[in-house]
CSV table of C-alpha atoms and ligand atoms in Angstrom, one decimal:
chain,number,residue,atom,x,y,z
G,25,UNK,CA,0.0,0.0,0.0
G,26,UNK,CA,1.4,3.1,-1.0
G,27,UNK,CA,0.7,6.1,1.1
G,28,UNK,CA,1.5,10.1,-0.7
G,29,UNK,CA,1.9,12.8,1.6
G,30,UNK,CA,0.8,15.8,-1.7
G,31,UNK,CA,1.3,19.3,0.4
G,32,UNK,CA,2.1,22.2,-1.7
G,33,UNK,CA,3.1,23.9,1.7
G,34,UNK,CA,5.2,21.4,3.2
G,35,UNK,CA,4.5,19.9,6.5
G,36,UNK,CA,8.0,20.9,9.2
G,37,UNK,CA,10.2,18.1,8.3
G,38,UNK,CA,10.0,16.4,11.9
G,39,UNK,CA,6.2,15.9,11.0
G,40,UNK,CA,7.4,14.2,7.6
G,41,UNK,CA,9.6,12.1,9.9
G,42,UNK,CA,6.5,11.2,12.3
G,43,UNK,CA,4.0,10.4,9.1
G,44,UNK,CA,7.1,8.0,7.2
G,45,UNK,CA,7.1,6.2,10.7
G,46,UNK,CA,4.0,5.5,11.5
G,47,UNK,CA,3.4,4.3,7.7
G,48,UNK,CA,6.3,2.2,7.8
G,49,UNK,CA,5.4,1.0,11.3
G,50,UNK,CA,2.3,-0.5,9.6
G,51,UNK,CA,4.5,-2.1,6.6
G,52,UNK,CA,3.3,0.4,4.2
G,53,UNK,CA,5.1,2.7,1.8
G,54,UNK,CA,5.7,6.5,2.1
G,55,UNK,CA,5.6,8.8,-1.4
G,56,UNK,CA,6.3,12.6,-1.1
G,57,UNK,CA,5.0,15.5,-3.3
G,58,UNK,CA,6.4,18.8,-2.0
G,59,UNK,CA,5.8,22.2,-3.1
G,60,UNK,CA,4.4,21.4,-6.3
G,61,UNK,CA,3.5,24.1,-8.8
G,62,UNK,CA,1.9,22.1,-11.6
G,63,UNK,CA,-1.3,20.2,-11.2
G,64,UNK,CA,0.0,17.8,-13.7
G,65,UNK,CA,2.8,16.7,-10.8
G,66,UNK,CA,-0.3,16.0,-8.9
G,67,UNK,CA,-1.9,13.8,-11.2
G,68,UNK,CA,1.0,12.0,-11.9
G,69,UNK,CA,1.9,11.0,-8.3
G,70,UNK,CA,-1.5,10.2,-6.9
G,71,UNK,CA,-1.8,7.2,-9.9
G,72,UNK,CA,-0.4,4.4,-8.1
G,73,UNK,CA,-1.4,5.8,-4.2
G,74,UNK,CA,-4.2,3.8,-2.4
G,75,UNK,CA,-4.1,6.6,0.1
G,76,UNK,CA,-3.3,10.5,0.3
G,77,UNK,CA,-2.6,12.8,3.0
G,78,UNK,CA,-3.1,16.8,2.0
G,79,UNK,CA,-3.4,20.1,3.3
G,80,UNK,CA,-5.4,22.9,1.7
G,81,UNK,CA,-4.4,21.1,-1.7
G,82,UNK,CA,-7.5,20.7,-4.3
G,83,UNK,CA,-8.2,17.3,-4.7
G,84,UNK,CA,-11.3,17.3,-7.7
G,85,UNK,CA,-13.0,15.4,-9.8
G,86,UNK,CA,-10.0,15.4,-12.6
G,87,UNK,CA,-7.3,14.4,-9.1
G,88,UNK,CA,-9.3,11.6,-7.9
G,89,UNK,CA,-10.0,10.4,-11.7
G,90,UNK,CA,-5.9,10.3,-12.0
G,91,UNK,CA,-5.6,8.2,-8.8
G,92,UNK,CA,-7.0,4.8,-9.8
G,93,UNK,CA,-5.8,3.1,-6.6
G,94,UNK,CA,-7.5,5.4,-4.0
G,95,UNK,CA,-9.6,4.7,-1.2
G,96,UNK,CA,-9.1,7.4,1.0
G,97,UNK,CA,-8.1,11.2,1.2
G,98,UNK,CA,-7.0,12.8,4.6
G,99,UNK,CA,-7.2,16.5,5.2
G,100,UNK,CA,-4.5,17.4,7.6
G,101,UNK,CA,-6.1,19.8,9.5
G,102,UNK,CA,-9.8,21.1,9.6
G,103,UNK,CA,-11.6,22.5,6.4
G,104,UNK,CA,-12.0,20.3,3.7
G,105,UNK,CA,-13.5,22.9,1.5
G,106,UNK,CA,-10.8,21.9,-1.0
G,107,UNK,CA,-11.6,18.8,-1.6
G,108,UNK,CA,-14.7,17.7,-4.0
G,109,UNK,CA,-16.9,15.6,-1.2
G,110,UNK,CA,-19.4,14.2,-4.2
G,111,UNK,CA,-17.1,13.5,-6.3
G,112,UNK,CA,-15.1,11.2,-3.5
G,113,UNK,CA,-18.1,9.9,-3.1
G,114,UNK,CA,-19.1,8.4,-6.4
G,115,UNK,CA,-15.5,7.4,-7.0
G,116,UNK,CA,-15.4,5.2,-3.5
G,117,UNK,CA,-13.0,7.2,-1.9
G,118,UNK,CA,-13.5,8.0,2.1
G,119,UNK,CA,-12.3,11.5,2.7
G,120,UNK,CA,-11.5,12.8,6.6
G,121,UNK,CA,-10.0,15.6,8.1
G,122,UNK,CA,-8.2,15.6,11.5
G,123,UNK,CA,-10.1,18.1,13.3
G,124,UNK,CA,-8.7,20.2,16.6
G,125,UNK,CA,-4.9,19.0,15.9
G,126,UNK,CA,-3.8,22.6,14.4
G,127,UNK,CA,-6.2,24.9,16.5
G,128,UNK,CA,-4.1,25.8,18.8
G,129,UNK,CA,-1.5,26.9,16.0
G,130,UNK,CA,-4.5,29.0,14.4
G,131,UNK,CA,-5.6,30.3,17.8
G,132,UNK,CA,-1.9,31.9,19.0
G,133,UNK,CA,-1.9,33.7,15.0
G,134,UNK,CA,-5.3,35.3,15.6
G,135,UNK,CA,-3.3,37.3,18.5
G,136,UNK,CA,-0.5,37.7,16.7
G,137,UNK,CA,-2.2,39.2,14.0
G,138,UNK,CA,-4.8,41.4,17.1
G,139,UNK,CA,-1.6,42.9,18.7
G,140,UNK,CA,0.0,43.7,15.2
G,141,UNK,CA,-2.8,45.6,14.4
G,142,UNK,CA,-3.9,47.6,17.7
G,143,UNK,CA,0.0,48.6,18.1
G,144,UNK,CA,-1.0,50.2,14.2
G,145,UNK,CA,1.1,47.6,12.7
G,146,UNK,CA,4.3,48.8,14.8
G,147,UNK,CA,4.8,52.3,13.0
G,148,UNK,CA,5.9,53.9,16.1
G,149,UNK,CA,2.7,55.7,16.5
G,150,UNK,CA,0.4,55.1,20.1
G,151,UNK,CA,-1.8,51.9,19.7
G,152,UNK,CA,-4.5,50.4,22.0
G,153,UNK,CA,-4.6,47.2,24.4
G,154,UNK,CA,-6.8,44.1,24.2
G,155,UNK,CA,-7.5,44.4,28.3
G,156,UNK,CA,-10.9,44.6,28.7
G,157,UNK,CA,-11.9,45.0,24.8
G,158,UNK,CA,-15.0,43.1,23.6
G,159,UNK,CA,-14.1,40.1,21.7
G,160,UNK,CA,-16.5,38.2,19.7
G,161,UNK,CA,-15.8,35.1,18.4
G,162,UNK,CA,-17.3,34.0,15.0
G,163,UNK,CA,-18.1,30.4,15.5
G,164,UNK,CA,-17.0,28.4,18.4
G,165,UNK,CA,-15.0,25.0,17.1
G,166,UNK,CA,-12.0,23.7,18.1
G,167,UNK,CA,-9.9,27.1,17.0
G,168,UNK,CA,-13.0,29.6,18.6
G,169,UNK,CA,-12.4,27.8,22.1
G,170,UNK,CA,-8.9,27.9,21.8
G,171,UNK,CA,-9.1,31.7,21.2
G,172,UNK,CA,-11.2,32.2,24.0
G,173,UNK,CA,-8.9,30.3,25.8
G,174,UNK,CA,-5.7,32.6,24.9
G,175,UNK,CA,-8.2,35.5,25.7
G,176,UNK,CA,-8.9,35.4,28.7
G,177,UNK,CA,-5.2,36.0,29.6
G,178,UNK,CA,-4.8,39.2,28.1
G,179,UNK,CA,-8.3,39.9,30.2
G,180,UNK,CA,-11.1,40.2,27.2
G,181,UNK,CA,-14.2,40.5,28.0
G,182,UNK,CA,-15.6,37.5,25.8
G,183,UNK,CA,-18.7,36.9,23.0
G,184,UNK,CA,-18.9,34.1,20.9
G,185,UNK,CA,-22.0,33.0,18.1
G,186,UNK,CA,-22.7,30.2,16.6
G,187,UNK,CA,-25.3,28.4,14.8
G,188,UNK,CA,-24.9,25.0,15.7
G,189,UNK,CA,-22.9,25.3,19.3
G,190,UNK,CA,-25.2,25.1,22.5
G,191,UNK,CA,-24.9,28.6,24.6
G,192,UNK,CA,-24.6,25.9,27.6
G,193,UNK,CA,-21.0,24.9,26.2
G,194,UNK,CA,-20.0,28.4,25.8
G,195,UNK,CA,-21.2,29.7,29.2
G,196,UNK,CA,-19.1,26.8,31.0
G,197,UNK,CA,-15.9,28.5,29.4
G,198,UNK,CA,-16.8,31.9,30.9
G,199,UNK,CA,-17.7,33.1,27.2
G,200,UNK,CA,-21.3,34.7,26.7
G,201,UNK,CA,-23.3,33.6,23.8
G,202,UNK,CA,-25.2,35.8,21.6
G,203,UNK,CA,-27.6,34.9,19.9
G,204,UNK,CA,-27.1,36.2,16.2
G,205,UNK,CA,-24.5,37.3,14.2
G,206,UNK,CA,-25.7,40.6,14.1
G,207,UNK,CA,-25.3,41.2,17.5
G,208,UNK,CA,-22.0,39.6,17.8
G,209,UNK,CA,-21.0,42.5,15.3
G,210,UNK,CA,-22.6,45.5,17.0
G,211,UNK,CA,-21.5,44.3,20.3
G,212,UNK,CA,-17.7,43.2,19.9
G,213,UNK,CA,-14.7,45.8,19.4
G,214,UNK,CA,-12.5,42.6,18.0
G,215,UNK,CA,-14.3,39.9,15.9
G,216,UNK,CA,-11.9,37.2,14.9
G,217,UNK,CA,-13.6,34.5,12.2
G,218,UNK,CA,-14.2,31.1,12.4
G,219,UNK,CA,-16.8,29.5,10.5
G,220,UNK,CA,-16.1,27.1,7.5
G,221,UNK,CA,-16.1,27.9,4.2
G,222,UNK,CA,-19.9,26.9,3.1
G,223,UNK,CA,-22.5,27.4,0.6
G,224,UNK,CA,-24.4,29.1,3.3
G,225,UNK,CA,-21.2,30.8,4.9
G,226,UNK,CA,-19.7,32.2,1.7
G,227,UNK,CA,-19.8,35.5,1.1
G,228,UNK,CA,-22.0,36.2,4.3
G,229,UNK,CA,-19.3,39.0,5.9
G,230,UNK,CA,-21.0,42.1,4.3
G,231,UNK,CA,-21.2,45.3,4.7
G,232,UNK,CA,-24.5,45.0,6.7
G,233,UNK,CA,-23.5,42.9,9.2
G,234,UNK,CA,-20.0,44.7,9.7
G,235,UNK,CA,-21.8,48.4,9.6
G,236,UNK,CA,-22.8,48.2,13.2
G,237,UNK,CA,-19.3,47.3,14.2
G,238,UNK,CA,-18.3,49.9,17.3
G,239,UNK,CA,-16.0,52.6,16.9
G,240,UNK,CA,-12.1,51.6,16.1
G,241,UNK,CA,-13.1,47.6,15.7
G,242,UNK,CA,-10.8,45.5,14.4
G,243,UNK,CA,-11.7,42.2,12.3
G,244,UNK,CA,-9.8,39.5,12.1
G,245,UNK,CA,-9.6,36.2,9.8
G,246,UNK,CA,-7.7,33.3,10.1
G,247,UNK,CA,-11.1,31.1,8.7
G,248,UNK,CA,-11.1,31.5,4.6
G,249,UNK,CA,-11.5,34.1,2.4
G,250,UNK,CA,-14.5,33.1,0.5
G,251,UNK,CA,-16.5,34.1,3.6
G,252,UNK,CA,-16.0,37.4,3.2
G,253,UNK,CA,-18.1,39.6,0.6
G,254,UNK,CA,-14.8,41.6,-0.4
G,255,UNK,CA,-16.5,44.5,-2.5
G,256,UNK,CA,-18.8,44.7,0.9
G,257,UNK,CA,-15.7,45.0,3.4
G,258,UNK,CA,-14.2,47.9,0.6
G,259,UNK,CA,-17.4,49.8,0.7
G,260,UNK,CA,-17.4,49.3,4.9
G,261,UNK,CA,-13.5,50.5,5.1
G,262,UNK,CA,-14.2,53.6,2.3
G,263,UNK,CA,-17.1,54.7,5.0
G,264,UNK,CA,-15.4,53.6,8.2
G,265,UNK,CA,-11.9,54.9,8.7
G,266,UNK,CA,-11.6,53.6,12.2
G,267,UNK,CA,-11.7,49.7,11.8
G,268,UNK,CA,-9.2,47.8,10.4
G,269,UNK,CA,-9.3,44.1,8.8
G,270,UNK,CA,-5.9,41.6,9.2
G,271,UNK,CA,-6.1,38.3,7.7
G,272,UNK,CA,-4.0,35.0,7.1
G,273,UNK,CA,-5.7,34.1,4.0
G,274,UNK,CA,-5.3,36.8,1.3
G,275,UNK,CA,-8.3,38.3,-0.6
G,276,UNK,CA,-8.7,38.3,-3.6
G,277,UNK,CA,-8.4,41.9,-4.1
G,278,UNK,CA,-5.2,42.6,-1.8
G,279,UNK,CA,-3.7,45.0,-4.3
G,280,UNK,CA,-6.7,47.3,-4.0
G,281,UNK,CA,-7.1,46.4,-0.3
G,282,UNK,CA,-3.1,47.6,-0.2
G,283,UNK,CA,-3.9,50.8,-2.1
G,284,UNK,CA,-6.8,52.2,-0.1
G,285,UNK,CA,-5.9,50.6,3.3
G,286,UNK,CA,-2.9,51.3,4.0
G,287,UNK,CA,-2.0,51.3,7.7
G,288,UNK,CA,-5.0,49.1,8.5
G,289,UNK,CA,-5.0,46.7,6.5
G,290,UNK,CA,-3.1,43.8,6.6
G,291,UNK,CA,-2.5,39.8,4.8
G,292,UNK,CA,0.2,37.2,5.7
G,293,UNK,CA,1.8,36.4,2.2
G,294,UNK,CA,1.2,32.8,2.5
G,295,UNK,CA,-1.6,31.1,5.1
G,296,UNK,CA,0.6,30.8,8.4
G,297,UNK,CA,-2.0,29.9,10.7
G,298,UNK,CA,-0.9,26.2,11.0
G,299,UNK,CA,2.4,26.5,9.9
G,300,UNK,CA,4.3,25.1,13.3
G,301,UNK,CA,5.9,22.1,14.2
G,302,UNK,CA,3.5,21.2,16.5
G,303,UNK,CA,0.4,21.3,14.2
G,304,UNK,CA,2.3,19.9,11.8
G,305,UNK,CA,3.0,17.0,14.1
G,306,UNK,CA,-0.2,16.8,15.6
G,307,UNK,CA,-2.2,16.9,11.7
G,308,UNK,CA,0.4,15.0,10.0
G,309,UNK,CA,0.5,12.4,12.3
G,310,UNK,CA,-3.3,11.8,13.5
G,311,UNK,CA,-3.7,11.9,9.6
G,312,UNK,CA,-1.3,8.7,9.2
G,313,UNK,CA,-3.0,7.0,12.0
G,314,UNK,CA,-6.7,7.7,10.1
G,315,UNK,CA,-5.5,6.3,7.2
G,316,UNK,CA,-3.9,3.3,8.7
G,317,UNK,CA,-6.5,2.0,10.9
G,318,UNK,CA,-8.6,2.4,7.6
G,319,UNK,CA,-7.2,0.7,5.6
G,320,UNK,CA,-6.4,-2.2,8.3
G,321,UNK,CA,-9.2,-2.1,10.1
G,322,UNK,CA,-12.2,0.0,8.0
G,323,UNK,CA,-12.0,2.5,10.9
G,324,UNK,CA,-14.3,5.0,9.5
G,325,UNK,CA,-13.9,7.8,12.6
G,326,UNK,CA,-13.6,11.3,10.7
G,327,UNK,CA,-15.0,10.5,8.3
G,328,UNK,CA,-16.7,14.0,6.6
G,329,UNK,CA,-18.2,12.5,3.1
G,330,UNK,CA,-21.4,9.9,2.5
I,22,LIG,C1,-7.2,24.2,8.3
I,22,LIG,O1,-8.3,24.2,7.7
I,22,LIG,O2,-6.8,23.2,8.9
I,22,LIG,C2,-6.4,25.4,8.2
I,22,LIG,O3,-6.9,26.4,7.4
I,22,LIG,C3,-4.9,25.1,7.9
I,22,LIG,O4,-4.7,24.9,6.5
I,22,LIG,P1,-3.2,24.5,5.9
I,22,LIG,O5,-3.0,23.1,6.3
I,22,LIG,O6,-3.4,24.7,4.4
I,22,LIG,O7,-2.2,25.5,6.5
């Protein structure tokens, strides 16, 4: 059985060293496609793989077509957006994630990425503190509790929504739950974003949900950047010189973003949010294991298609 680890952003190479392991532990074979720039490299090395471990790498219909052998896909880490769930599906290939193993990685960048932009991106110039600021919380998963988590010790005062989590688990972390998004929005000096990339969720940051954000708020997305209607965050900036938006995953229109937003605005190059040793580790490895007891034992835990 041949296992191919296909990452375009490579995992830290301890994590490669941890995957190779726990592959060859179990008397199967380890491939490696790093940093690849052509789809066509993709194709060619997922032909003879009965298994594949990936990160945000697209994995379509035309990918799982190439790879004749496979039976199942693993996301290392948690959105599988970028991979083509009915099209798995009709080709008889199981597709997981490994969720919570890189949300603590995710959760320490949001801050990163807050104090960076209250210190005005470190021009010299007086900032503001996160000590007792509002911080709302845009879906509470495994990266939303670890936020609130890292919160608390710089002494927010914390709000989280979402659809699906029960207030119940939000109140036994000392976070209050709102009950819309709306609210979360007019209520919260910092929102930092955290819901999936969706049909429903796509382009549902607009302009009116963000217009009732309070004076000097500052957004934050370390999510995805479909979720965000980006002519509808330009038209909230152009009337709202006080907020600012900083982001690990770069829109789509960053050059204009660059050229009217200047000083509070602001994208990582590449998406760092998971980009440690330790997430690597944790994904990479936990991703192995899934695939392993699959294909040994039909261990279907994670699983995220039909
Ligand atoms: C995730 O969904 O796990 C994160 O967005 C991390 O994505 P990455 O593995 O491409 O860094």
């Amino acid at each position: 059985m041949k296992v191919l680890v296909a990452t375009e952003k490579p995992f830290a190479k301890v994590a490669v060293d941890g995957i190779r392991k726990e592959v060859e532990a179990a008397g199967m074979e380890l491939a490696l496609l790093e940093k690849y720039t052509e789809k066509q490299q993709l194709l060619a090395a997922v032909a003879d793989a009965d298994a594949l471990i990936i990160r945000s790498d697209k994995v379509d219909a035309e990918v799982l077509a190439a790879a004749r052998n496979l039976k199942i896909v693993v996301r290392a880490g948690a959105g599988y957006d970028n991979v083509d769930l009915e099209a798995a599906t009709a080709a008889g290939v199981c597709v997981m994630n490994t969720p919570g193993q890189n949300s603590n990685a995710v959760a320490e960048l949001v801050f990163g990425l807050l104090v960076f932009a209250v210190r005005n991106f470190y021009n010299g110039t007086s900032g503001t503190e996160l000590k007792g600021k509002k911080l709302g919380i845009h879906a509470y998963g495994n990266v939303g509790r670890n936020v609130a988590r890292v919160a608390k010790g710089f002494g927010m005062d914390i709000y989280a929504y979402d659809a699906f989590c029960p207030a119940e688990a939000m109140e036994k972390d000392g976070v209050k739950a709102l009950s819309s998004a709306k609210e979360l929005y007019a209520t919260c000096d910092v929102v930092s974003l955290h819901i999936p990339a969706t049909a429903e969720t796509k382009q549902s940051i607009n302009e009116a949900l963000l217009a009732d954000m309070p004076k000097g708020a500052v957004l934050v997305n370390t999510a995805r950047k479909e979720v965000i209607d980006e002519p509808g965050l330009v038209r909230f900036m152009e009337a709202r010189p006080d907020v600012k938006y900083v982001t690990d995953i770069m829109p789509g229109n960053h050059d204009e973003m660059m050229e009217k937003f200047a000083g509070r605005y602001f994208s990582t190059p590449k998406k760092m949010g998971a980009q440690t040793a330790e997430a690597n580790i944790n994904a990479g490895i936990a991703a192995a294991r899934q695939i392993v007891g699959f294909l040994l034992n039909g261990d279907e835990k994670f699983r995220v298609n039909k």
